[in-house]
Amino acid sequence: MTFDPGRPLSGVRVADLTMIWAGPYAAKILADLGADVIKIESPRAWDNIRTLIPPPVAPGERWWNTNFYFHEYSRNKRSLSLDLASDSGRSVFAQLLPHCDVVIENYRTDVMDNLGLTYEWLREQREDIIVVGMAGFGKTGPEKDAVGYGPIIEMMSGMTSTSGYGDDGVPYKSGISYGDPIAGIAASAAVSTALIHRQRTGQGQYIDLAQREVMSTLLGEFYMDWSMNRRLPEHMGTDHDWMAPHNVYRCAGADDGDDWIAICVRSDAEWAGLKRAMGSPDWAERDDFSDQILRWEHRAELDELVGSWTSEHSKTDIFAALHAERVPSSPVWKMLEMMHEPHLKARGFYEPLRHPEVGIWQVHGWLWRADGAGPCVVAPAPDFGAHNEEILGGLLGLSRTEQDALAAEGVIADRPANTSPASEFPATPSLL
Amino acid sequence: MSSTDHSPPDASRPYDGVRVLELAEGISGPYAGRWLAALGADVIKVERTSGDPSRAFGPWPNDQPDDETSGLFLYLNGDKRSVTLNLDTSDGREILRDLAQSAEIVIESFPPGYLAERDLDYAALSADNSSLVMISITPFGQTGPNADLPATELTLYAASGQMWLTGHPDRQPLKNGGSQPSYQAGLNAFSAVSSAYFGAIMHGQGSYIDLSVQETYAGMAEAYHTRASQLGIESQRSGNNLHATWGLYELADGYGGVCLLPRNYPPFAQAVGLPELQEDRFADAGQRLSNNDELMAILYGWFIGQTRDDLLELGIANRVPFGFVATFEDLANSEHLRSRDFFADRDDAAAGSLTYPGRLWLSSAHEWKMGAAPKLGQHNVDVIHGELGYEREDLVRLRELDAI
C-alpha cells in the first residue's frame, strides 16, 4: 500500500461510541486522518445530534440522516447500529473488538461500567486494546459524576473567568462550546500517542481524559500568576496590556450595521503603516501618540480616532490598505463570509460535502495539511446503520439469518426507534 | 479491575528516545513540544541567541522581570533542553543540519520562507532522513494571499470567525482571555505530529505538515459555519445565553450556569424544584424557546439564590449539567483535581513554588514528567560538544562568531 501522508492512521480501526460533540470531534479527526471509524449507535439510544436541529429539507423518510450538525462531526465514518445494552448486542461487540485497535467514548462516567463494558472486559476481547474515556470531569475523584457540555467545561476550567468586557464584572463564555473541540483534539492526540506506545511495547492502555483538565492546560500563564502573585485575571475586553491601538472597530458598509475590523499595532513601524493607511491625518502626529507607551496611555482617545476613520470605510477596504502596510489586522469575519474569505478559499480550506438527499454544501477540510494529501472529505456522514451488512456480514461473517435475528430483536436496525420530527426539535430553527 | 482503577505498570513513556527539534517560539510550538517532552521525548529547544521572546513575557514573581522566571516560559518549556543557534551564520545552520540528522520530529514557527532561504526547509532537512516529520505552525499557513501577513491573538480571533460569535449582541465582538488562538493551534500541532510520527513508524516515511492557526481555529466553529453553508443562515453573537437553559446566570457568590439538551430538562426541572418549570408552556424545547424570556426570568430568580458549591452538588446528585465560573484559586485548591494528580507542584530554583497543569490525560501505561524548563543555552556543551562531537575550542570560536 502506498503511504498517503494525509492519512497516517490508515489501517487503524476505531469503535466510536461517542455522542454529541467532544467525542465525535475526536473521532472525526481520526477518520480524516485515515482511520476506519465505525460509529456505533443503539437503535434505542442514538446520537442525539441527529435530532437536535431540524433537517435541512422537508422531513423526509429518513430525516435523521440529513442535518448539517450531524454531518459536521461524522463525515468519513461508517455507521453500525448495535444495542450494547442487550446481551446479543454485547456479543456482537465482543466479536467486533478483536478487529478494533481503539474504543473511544464520551459517556457519563458510569455508563460504560453499567453496560458491562469495563476496561477489563474490553481487554478480554482484545488484549492490547486502546480505550479512551472522555468524561467531562474524568473517571475518578469527588466530582467524577458531574456532567457538562462545552460551556460548563469552559466555566469549570477557569477559561470563562478570564473573559469579559471589563466594565461590568460579568464573565463571558465563548461563542462556541469551546470545551468540546478542545477535548476532541486532545483525544485524537491521545489515540496517536497510545498507538505509538503500543507499536513500541505491544501494550494497549486505558486513557482517562477529562475535558475540563484539557481546557485548563490552555491557561498556563494564569495558573502561574496565581502561584507567583496570588493574582486572578482582570477582564480586559479587547484591550491589551501594552499594545495600542489594539481593538475591534466598527466599519461602514454593513447591512446589519455590524461590521468590525480588528487592528493591532505592536511597534512604531506598524504605527507609521497605520498612519499611511489612514491617509496621514494631522491628529496622528500629536505628541500624545508619538511612542508605544504614550499611545497605550492615551488608548481610549486613540481608539475613538481610529474608530472614526474605520466608520467611513468597509472592512475589506481597510483590510486591503492595512495588509499592504503589513499592519496586523483582520475583518471580524461572519459565518456566511468565511466560506468566501479569499485566503481560506485559495488554500481550499472548505471542501464540498455531497449528500444524495440534501445536495452539496461546504464543510471544513484538513485542520492541518500534509504535503501530498488529497481531499479530506471523501464521504458524508453515513446513514443510520448504513454499514451493518458490510461490517456484520463482511467483517464478522454473520449470516443473513443471524443478522435478521438481530434485526427482529431490535439489536440492529436501519432506522432509529422512537423518532418523530414534531416532538424532537423546536418549530424554529434558532436553537443554535 | 474496573476502568477507574489503573496504575502505570512501568515508567516507560511513549516518546522515550524520540528526538524533537523545536525551532518554535511563543506559545503554539512550545505547547506541542512541552507534551512530547513530558511523554519522554528529547526535545531540543533551538533558541535564537537572545532566547525565545516568551522568556521576556510575564507573569513574574512579584512582577519583577527576569529571564529565568517568566511564568509563561516555565509553563511551556518543562523537561526540554536548550541550545542557542544563530541561523544567520553558516556554522549555526551546519549545526542545525547535523542535529536534524538525528531527529524524528521538527516543530518550527518561522515566517513562511525563512527556513527555505537558509536551506533548512523540509526538503533540506529530510534529504538524508526520509522518515522525518516536520510541522510548520504559522498564523495563516505557508500559502495563500495572507501567508505573509503579521498577526496577533486578536486578529486571529477575528480571522477565524470565533470573534463574530463571542460577546453580547448589543456590544462589540469580544475576545476570550489569554492566548487561545495560539494555544489551540499548539494542541492541534501535538495531534498532527503524533499521528504523523505514528505514520512514519508504520511506513518508514515522514511527512511535512502545514498548520495554519486560522484554519485549526476556524475548524471548531461548531456547526455555525456549516449552518451558514447548508442553510444560508447567518448566526449572531448570543452573549452568555444562547437561550434560557444554555448559558450563564449570576449566583449568590459569583457566576454559574446550566446547559441542557432537551432530554436534560426533566431532571433539571426536578432538581430546581420550582413547580412553574413543569407547566405546559415549558413542556418541550419548542415551547421553551417560544417562552424563553419568561423562563429566563424564573431562572434568574432561582440562580441568584444559589451558591457555587450548592449548584455543583445539585448537578452531581441529579446528573444535571450545572457548573460555576471557577477561578484559578478554586482550581489550584480543587480536591478533585488534586486527587487526580493534575498539577505539577514544583519548587523552582529561580521562581519559587509553582502550581500549574502537569498533564493532558491519565494513562494506565505511563506517567508524565513534570520537570524544570532549561536556562538559555544550558545544553550547548552537552549537545554540540558531547553529542555532535564539536571540540570545546569550536564552541569558543562559535560563541565569538555569534553562532551560538
Coordinates of C-alpha atoms in Angstrom, one line a residue, chain A:
Chain A
M1 CA 0.0 0.0 0.0
T2 CA 1.4 3.4 -0.9
F3 CA 1.7 5.8 2.0
D4 CA -0.8 8.6 2.0
P5 CA 0.8 11.4 4.0
G6 CA -2.6 12.9 4.8
R7 CA -3.9 9.6 6.2
P8 CA -1.2 8.3 8.6
L9 CA -3.8 6.4 10.6
S10 CA -5.0 4.2 7.7
G11 CA -5.1 0.6 8.9
V12 CA -6.3 1.6 12.3
R13 CA -9.8 0.7 13.3
V14 CA -11.8 2.6 15.9
A15 CA -15.0 1.6 17.6
D16 CA -16.6 5.0 18.1
L17 CA -19.2 5.1 20.9
T18 CA -19.2 8.9 21.2
M19 CA -22.1 11.2 21.1
I20 CA -22.9 14.9 20.5
W21 CA -19.7 16.9 20.1
A22 CA -16.5 16.4 22.0
G23 CA -16.2 12.7 21.3
P24 CA -17.4 12.9 17.7
Y25 CA -15.0 15.7 17.0
A26 CA -12.2 13.4 18.2
A27 CA -13.4 10.5 16.1
K28 CA -13.8 12.9 13.1
I29 CA -10.2 13.8 13.3
L30 CA -9.2 10.1 13.4
A31 CA -11.4 9.4 10.4
D32 CA -10.0 12.4 8.5
L33 CA -6.5 11.0 9.2
G34 CA -7.4 7.7 7.6
A35 CA -8.7 5.5 10.5
D36 CA -11.7 3.3 9.8
V37 CA -14.0 4.8 12.3
I38 CA -17.1 2.7 13.0
K39 CA -19.8 4.9 14.6
I40 CA -21.8 2.6 16.8
E41 CA -25.3 3.7 17.9
S42 CA -28.1 1.8 19.5
P43 CA -31.4 1.9 17.7
R44 CA -32.9 2.9 21.1
A45 CA -30.3 5.5 22.1
W46 CA -28.8 7.1 19.0
D47 CA -26.6 10.1 18.8
N48 CA -28.9 13.0 19.8
I49 CA -27.2 15.3 17.4
R50 CA -29.2 13.7 14.7
T51 CA -32.4 15.2 16.1
L52 CA -31.1 18.3 17.8
I53 CA -32.0 20.6 15.0
P54 CA -34.4 20.4 12.1
P55 CA -33.4 18.6 8.9
P56 CA -32.5 21.0 6.0
V57 CA -35.2 19.8 3.7
A58 CA -38.8 18.9 4.4
P59 CA -38.6 16.0 6.9
G60 CA -38.4 13.1 4.5
E61 CA -38.5 9.4 5.2
R62 CA -35.1 9.3 6.8
W63 CA -34.7 12.9 8.1
W64 CA -32.3 11.9 10.9
N65 CA -29.5 11.4 8.4
T66 CA -29.5 14.9 7.0
N67 CA -28.8 17.8 9.3
F68 CA -25.6 19.7 9.0
Y69 CA -24.7 19.4 12.6
F70 CA -24.5 15.6 12.4
H71 CA -22.6 15.7 9.1
E72 CA -20.1 18.2 10.6
Y73 CA -18.8 15.6 13.1
S74 CA -19.4 12.3 11.3
R75 CA -18.2 12.6 7.8
N76 CA -15.7 10.0 6.7
K77 CA -17.1 7.5 9.2
R78 CA -19.0 4.2 8.8
S79 CA -22.3 3.5 10.7
L80 CA -23.2 0.4 12.6
S81 CA -26.4 0.2 14.7
L82 CA -26.0 -2.0 17.7
D83 CA -27.7 -2.0 21.0
L84 CA -24.9 -2.5 23.5
A85 CA -27.3 -2.8 26.4
S86 CA -28.6 -6.2 25.1
D87 CA -26.9 -9.5 25.5
S88 CA -26.8 -10.2 21.8
G89 CA -25.6 -6.7 21.1
R90 CA -22.8 -7.2 23.5
S91 CA -22.0 -10.5 22.0
V92 CA -21.6 -8.9 18.5
F93 CA -19.5 -6.1 20.0
A94 CA -17.3 -8.8 21.5
Q95 CA -16.8 -10.3 18.0
L96 CA -16.0 -6.9 16.6
L97 CA -13.4 -5.9 19.2
P98 CA -10.6 -8.2 18.0
H99 CA -10.8 -6.2 14.7
C100 CA -10.5 -2.9 16.5
D101 CA -7.5 -1.0 17.8
V102 CA -9.3 1.7 19.7
V103 CA -12.5 2.2 21.6
I104 CA -13.5 5.8 22.3
E105 CA -16.4 7.1 24.3
N106 CA -17.6 10.3 26.0
Y107 CA -20.4 8.9 28.1
R108 CA -21.2 10.0 31.6
T109 CA -18.6 8.4 34.0
D110 CA -20.7 5.4 35.0
V111 CA -22.2 4.4 31.7
M112 CA -19.6 2.1 30.3
D113 CA -19.3 0.1 33.5
N114 CA -23.1 0.0 33.8
L115 CA -23.2 -1.5 30.3
G116 CA -20.6 -4.1 31.4
L117 CA -18.1 -2.6 29.0
T118 CA -15.3 -2.2 31.6
Y119 CA -11.7 -1.9 30.6
E120 CA -11.2 -5.4 31.9
W121 CA -14.0 -6.8 29.7
L122 CA -12.8 -4.9 26.7
R123 CA -9.2 -6.3 27.2
E124 CA -10.6 -9.8 27.4
Q125 CA -11.8 -9.3 23.8
R126 CA -8.6 -7.8 22.7
E127 CA -5.7 -7.7 25.0
D128 CA -3.8 -4.6 23.5
I129 CA -7.0 -2.5 23.0
I130 CA -6.6 1.2 23.5
V131 CA -9.6 2.7 25.4
V132 CA -10.3 6.4 25.6
G133 CA -12.9 7.7 28.1
M134 CA -13.7 11.4 27.7
A135 CA -16.0 12.1 30.7
G136 CA -16.2 15.8 31.4
F137 CA -14.5 15.6 34.8
G138 CA -12.7 12.3 34.5
K139 CA -13.4 8.8 35.8
T140 CA -12.1 9.4 39.3
G141 CA -12.3 12.0 42.1
P142 CA -15.1 13.6 44.1
E143 CA -16.5 15.4 41.1
K144 CA -16.4 12.5 38.7
D145 CA -20.2 12.3 38.5
A146 CA -20.6 16.0 37.5
V147 CA -21.8 16.3 33.9
G148 CA -21.4 19.1 31.4
Y149 CA -21.4 20.2 27.8
G150 CA -18.8 22.6 26.4
P151 CA -19.7 25.8 28.2
I152 CA -19.8 24.0 31.6
I153 CA -16.4 22.6 30.9
E154 CA -15.2 26.1 30.0
M155 CA -16.6 27.6 33.2
M156 CA -15.2 24.8 35.4
S157 CA -11.7 25.0 33.8
G158 CA -11.0 28.7 34.6
M159 CA -11.4 29.7 31.0
T160 CA -14.6 31.8 31.5
S161 CA -13.1 33.6 34.4
T162 CA -10.6 35.2 32.0
S163 CA -13.1 36.7 29.6
G164 CA -15.3 39.8 29.8
Y165 CA -15.7 43.4 28.7
G166 CA -14.2 44.6 32.0
D167 CA -16.7 47.4 32.8
D168 CA -19.4 45.2 34.3
G169 CA -17.7 42.4 36.2
V170 CA -19.5 39.8 34.1
P171 CA -17.5 36.8 32.9
Y172 CA -18.3 35.8 29.3
K173 CA -18.4 32.4 27.7
S174 CA -17.1 31.7 24.2
G175 CA -19.4 32.0 21.3
I176 CA -19.0 28.3 20.7
S177 CA -19.0 25.3 23.1
Y178 CA -15.2 25.7 23.2
G179 CA -14.6 22.9 25.7
D180 CA -15.8 20.3 23.2
P181 CA -13.4 20.6 20.2
I182 CA -10.5 21.2 22.6
A183 CA -11.2 17.9 24.3
G184 CA -11.7 16.2 20.9
I185 CA -8.3 17.4 19.6
A186 CA -6.6 16.2 22.8
A187 CA -8.3 12.8 22.5
S188 CA -7.1 12.4 18.9
A189 CA -3.5 13.1 20.1
A190 CA -4.1 10.6 22.9
V191 CA -5.0 7.9 20.4
S192 CA -2.0 8.5 18.2
T193 CA 0.3 8.6 21.3
A194 CA -1.2 5.3 22.5
L195 CA -0.8 3.7 19.1
I196 CA 2.9 4.7 19.1
H197 CA 3.2 3.2 22.6
R198 CA 1.6 0.0 21.5
Q199 CA 3.8 -0.2 18.5
R200 CA 6.9 0.1 20.7
T201 CA 5.8 -2.1 23.6
G202 CA 3.0 -4.3 22.4
Q203 CA 0.8 -2.9 25.2
G204 CA -2.6 -1.2 25.0
Q205 CA -3.8 1.2 27.6
Y206 CA -6.7 3.0 29.3
I207 CA -6.8 6.7 28.8
D208 CA -8.9 8.8 31.3
L209 CA -9.2 12.2 29.5
A210 CA -11.2 14.8 31.5
Q211 CA -12.4 17.5 29.2
R212 CA -12.1 20.1 32.0
E213 CA -8.4 19.3 32.5
V214 CA -7.5 19.6 28.8
M215 CA -9.2 23.1 28.7
S216 CA -7.3 24.1 31.7
T217 CA -3.9 23.4 30.0
L218 CA -4.6 26.3 27.7
L219 CA -4.4 28.7 30.6
G220 CA -0.9 28.1 32.0
E221 CA 0.1 31.8 32.5
F222 CA -3.0 32.4 34.7
Y223 CA -2.0 29.5 37.0
M224 CA 1.5 30.9 37.1
D225 CA 0.2 34.3 38.1
W226 CA -1.8 32.8 40.8
S227 CA 1.2 30.7 42.0
M228 CA 3.6 33.6 41.9
N229 CA 1.5 36.6 42.9
R230 CA -1.8 35.3 44.2
R231 CA -3.4 37.3 41.4
L232 CA -6.6 36.5 39.4
P233 CA -7.1 37.8 35.8
E234 CA -8.9 41.0 35.2
H235 CA -11.3 41.1 32.3
M236 CA -9.6 43.1 29.5
G237 CA -12.2 43.2 26.9
T238 CA -10.3 43.6 23.6
D239 CA -7.6 45.7 25.3
H240 CA -4.0 44.6 25.5
D241 CA -1.6 45.2 28.3
W242 CA 0.9 47.0 26.1
M243 CA -0.3 47.3 22.5
A244 CA -2.3 50.3 21.3
P245 CA -4.2 50.6 19.1
H246 CA -5.5 47.1 19.9
N247 CA -9.2 46.7 19.4
V248 CA -12.1 45.9 17.1
Y249 CA -13.5 49.0 15.3
R250 CA -16.9 49.4 13.7
C251 CA -16.8 49.7 9.9
A252 CA -19.1 51.2 7.2
G253 CA -21.0 49.2 4.6
A254 CA -22.8 46.5 6.6
D255 CA -26.5 45.9 6.0
D256 CA -26.8 44.9 9.6
G257 CA -24.6 47.7 10.9
D258 CA -22.4 45.0 12.5
D259 CA -19.2 45.0 10.5
W260 CA -15.9 45.2 12.5
I261 CA -12.2 45.0 12.0
A262 CA -9.5 44.1 14.4
I263 CA -6.4 46.3 14.3
C264 CA -3.3 45.9 16.4
V265 CA -0.1 48.0 16.5
R266 CA 3.0 46.5 18.1
S267 CA 5.7 48.9 17.0
D268 CA 6.5 52.4 15.7
A269 CA 6.9 50.9 12.2
E270 CA 3.4 49.4 12.4
W271 CA 2.1 52.8 13.7
A272 CA 3.6 54.5 10.7
G273 CA 1.9 52.0 8.5
L274 CA -1.4 52.6 10.1
K275 CA -1.0 56.3 9.7
R276 CA -0.3 56.0 6.0
A277 CA -3.3 53.7 5.5
M278 CA -5.5 56.3 7.3
G279 CA -4.2 59.0 4.8
S280 CA -1.8 60.6 7.3
P281 CA -4.3 62.6 9.4
D282 CA -3.0 65.6 11.4
W283 CA -4.2 64.2 14.7
A284 CA -1.9 61.2 14.4
E285 CA 1.1 63.4 14.7
R286 CA 0.2 64.6 18.1
D287 CA 2.8 64.2 20.8
D288 CA 0.4 62.1 22.8
F289 CA 0.7 59.3 20.2
S290 CA 4.4 59.6 19.4
D291 CA 5.6 56.3 21.0
Q292 CA 4.2 53.0 22.1
I293 CA 3.9 53.9 25.8
L294 CA 2.2 57.2 25.1
R295 CA -0.2 55.6 22.6
W296 CA -1.1 52.9 25.2
E297 CA -1.6 55.6 27.9
H298 CA -3.9 57.5 25.6
R299 CA -5.6 54.4 24.1
A300 CA -9.2 55.4 24.8
E301 CA -8.9 58.6 22.8
L302 CA -6.8 56.8 20.1
D303 CA -9.5 54.1 19.8
E304 CA -12.1 56.8 19.2
L305 CA -10.0 58.5 16.5
V306 CA -9.1 55.2 14.7
G307 CA -12.8 54.2 15.0
S308 CA -13.9 57.4 13.4
W309 CA -11.7 56.5 10.4
T310 CA -12.9 52.9 10.2
S311 CA -16.5 54.0 10.4
E312 CA -16.2 55.6 7.0
H313 CA -14.8 52.6 5.1
S314 CA -15.7 49.0 4.5
K315 CA -13.8 46.3 6.5
T316 CA -12.5 44.8 3.3
D317 CA -11.1 48.1 2.0
I318 CA -9.5 48.8 5.4
F319 CA -8.0 45.3 5.5
A320 CA -6.5 45.7 2.0
A321 CA -4.9 49.0 3.0
L322 CA -3.5 47.6 6.2
H323 CA -2.4 44.4 4.6
A324 CA -0.3 46.5 2.1
E325 CA 1.3 48.3 5.1
R326 CA 1.9 45.0 7.0
V327 CA -0.2 46.1 10.0
P328 CA -1.8 43.2 11.9
S329 CA -5.5 43.3 11.2
S330 CA -8.4 41.2 10.2
P331 CA -12.1 41.8 9.4
V332 CA -14.3 40.1 12.0
W333 CA -15.5 37.5 9.5
K334 CA -19.1 36.4 9.8
M335 CA -20.1 32.8 9.2
L336 CA -21.6 33.4 5.8
E337 CA -18.4 35.3 4.8
M338 CA -16.0 32.6 6.0
M339 CA -16.9 30.3 3.0
H340 CA -15.8 33.1 0.6
E341 CA -12.8 34.5 2.5
P342 CA -10.2 34.8 -0.2
H343 CA -7.3 33.4 1.7
L344 CA -9.2 30.3 3.0
K345 CA -10.6 29.8 -0.5
A346 CA -7.1 30.0 -2.1
R347 CA -6.0 27.3 0.3
G348 CA -9.0 25.1 -0.2
F349 CA -9.9 25.0 3.4
Y350 CA -13.6 24.4 2.8
E351 CA -14.5 21.3 0.8
P352 CA -17.7 20.2 -0.8
L353 CA -19.7 17.6 1.1
R354 CA -22.2 15.8 -1.1
H355 CA -25.3 14.0 0.2
P356 CA -27.8 12.3 -2.1
E357 CA -30.9 13.8 -0.4
V358 CA -29.6 17.2 0.6
G359 CA -27.3 18.2 -2.1
I360 CA -23.9 19.9 -1.8
W361 CA -22.7 22.2 0.9
Q362 CA -19.3 23.3 2.2
V363 CA -17.6 21.9 5.3
H364 CA -14.1 22.5 6.6
G365 CA -11.5 20.1 5.3
W366 CA -8.0 19.5 6.7
L367 CA -7.3 21.0 10.1
W368 CA -3.7 20.8 9.1
R369 CA -2.4 19.6 5.7
A370 CA 0.3 17.1 5.0
D371 CA 2.2 17.8 1.8
G372 CA 0.9 15.5 -0.9
A373 CA -2.5 14.9 0.8
G374 CA -5.6 14.7 -1.4
P375 CA -9.1 15.9 -0.5
C376 CA -10.0 15.5 3.2
V377 CA -13.7 15.0 2.8
V378 CA -14.3 11.7 1.0
A379 CA -17.8 10.8 2.3
P380 CA -20.7 12.4 4.0
A381 CA -21.8 11.2 7.4
P382 CA -23.2 7.7 7.0
D383 CA -26.9 7.0 7.0
F384 CA -28.0 5.3 10.2
G385 CA -26.9 1.6 10.1
A386 CA -25.6 2.1 6.5
H387 CA -22.7 -0.3 7.1
N388 CA -24.5 -3.0 9.1
E389 CA -24.2 -5.6 6.4
E390 CA -20.7 -4.6 5.4
I391 CA -19.4 -4.9 9.0
L392 CA -21.6 -7.7 10.4
G393 CA -21.6 -9.8 7.2
G394 CA -18.3 -8.8 5.6
L395 CA -16.0 -8.3 8.5
L396 CA -17.6 -10.6 11.2
G397 CA -19.0 -13.2 8.8
L398 CA -22.5 -13.2 10.4
S399 CA -25.0 -15.0 8.1
R400 CA -28.1 -13.4 6.7
T401 CA -30.2 -15.4 9.1
E402 CA -28.1 -14.2 12.1
Q403 CA -28.4 -10.6 11.0
D404 CA -32.2 -11.0 10.5
A405 CA -32.5 -12.4 14.0
L406 CA -30.6 -9.4 15.4
A407 CA -32.9 -7.1 13.5
A408 CA -36.0 -8.9 14.7
E409 CA -34.8 -8.5 18.3
G410 CA -34.2 -4.7 17.7
V411 CA -30.5 -5.0 18.3
I412 CA -29.6 -3.7 14.9
A413 CA -31.8 -1.5 12.7
D414 CA -31.7 0.7 9.6
R415 CA -33.5 3.4 11.4
P416 CA -33.5 4.8 15.0
A417 CA -36.5 3.8 17.1
N418 CA -38.9 6.3 18.6
T419 CA -38.2 9.3 16.4
S420 CA -40.8 11.8 15.5
P421 CA -39.8 15.1 14.0
A422 CA -42.6 17.1 15.5
S423 CA -41.6 16.3 19.1
E424 CA -37.8 16.2 18.7
F425 CA -36.9 19.7 17.8
P426 CA -38.4 23.2 18.2
A427 CA -40.5 24.7 15.4
T428 CA -38.0 27.5 14.9
P429 CA -34.5 26.7 13.7
S430 CA -32.9 29.1 16.2
L431 CA -31.7 26.5 18.7
L432 CA -28.2 27.2 17.6

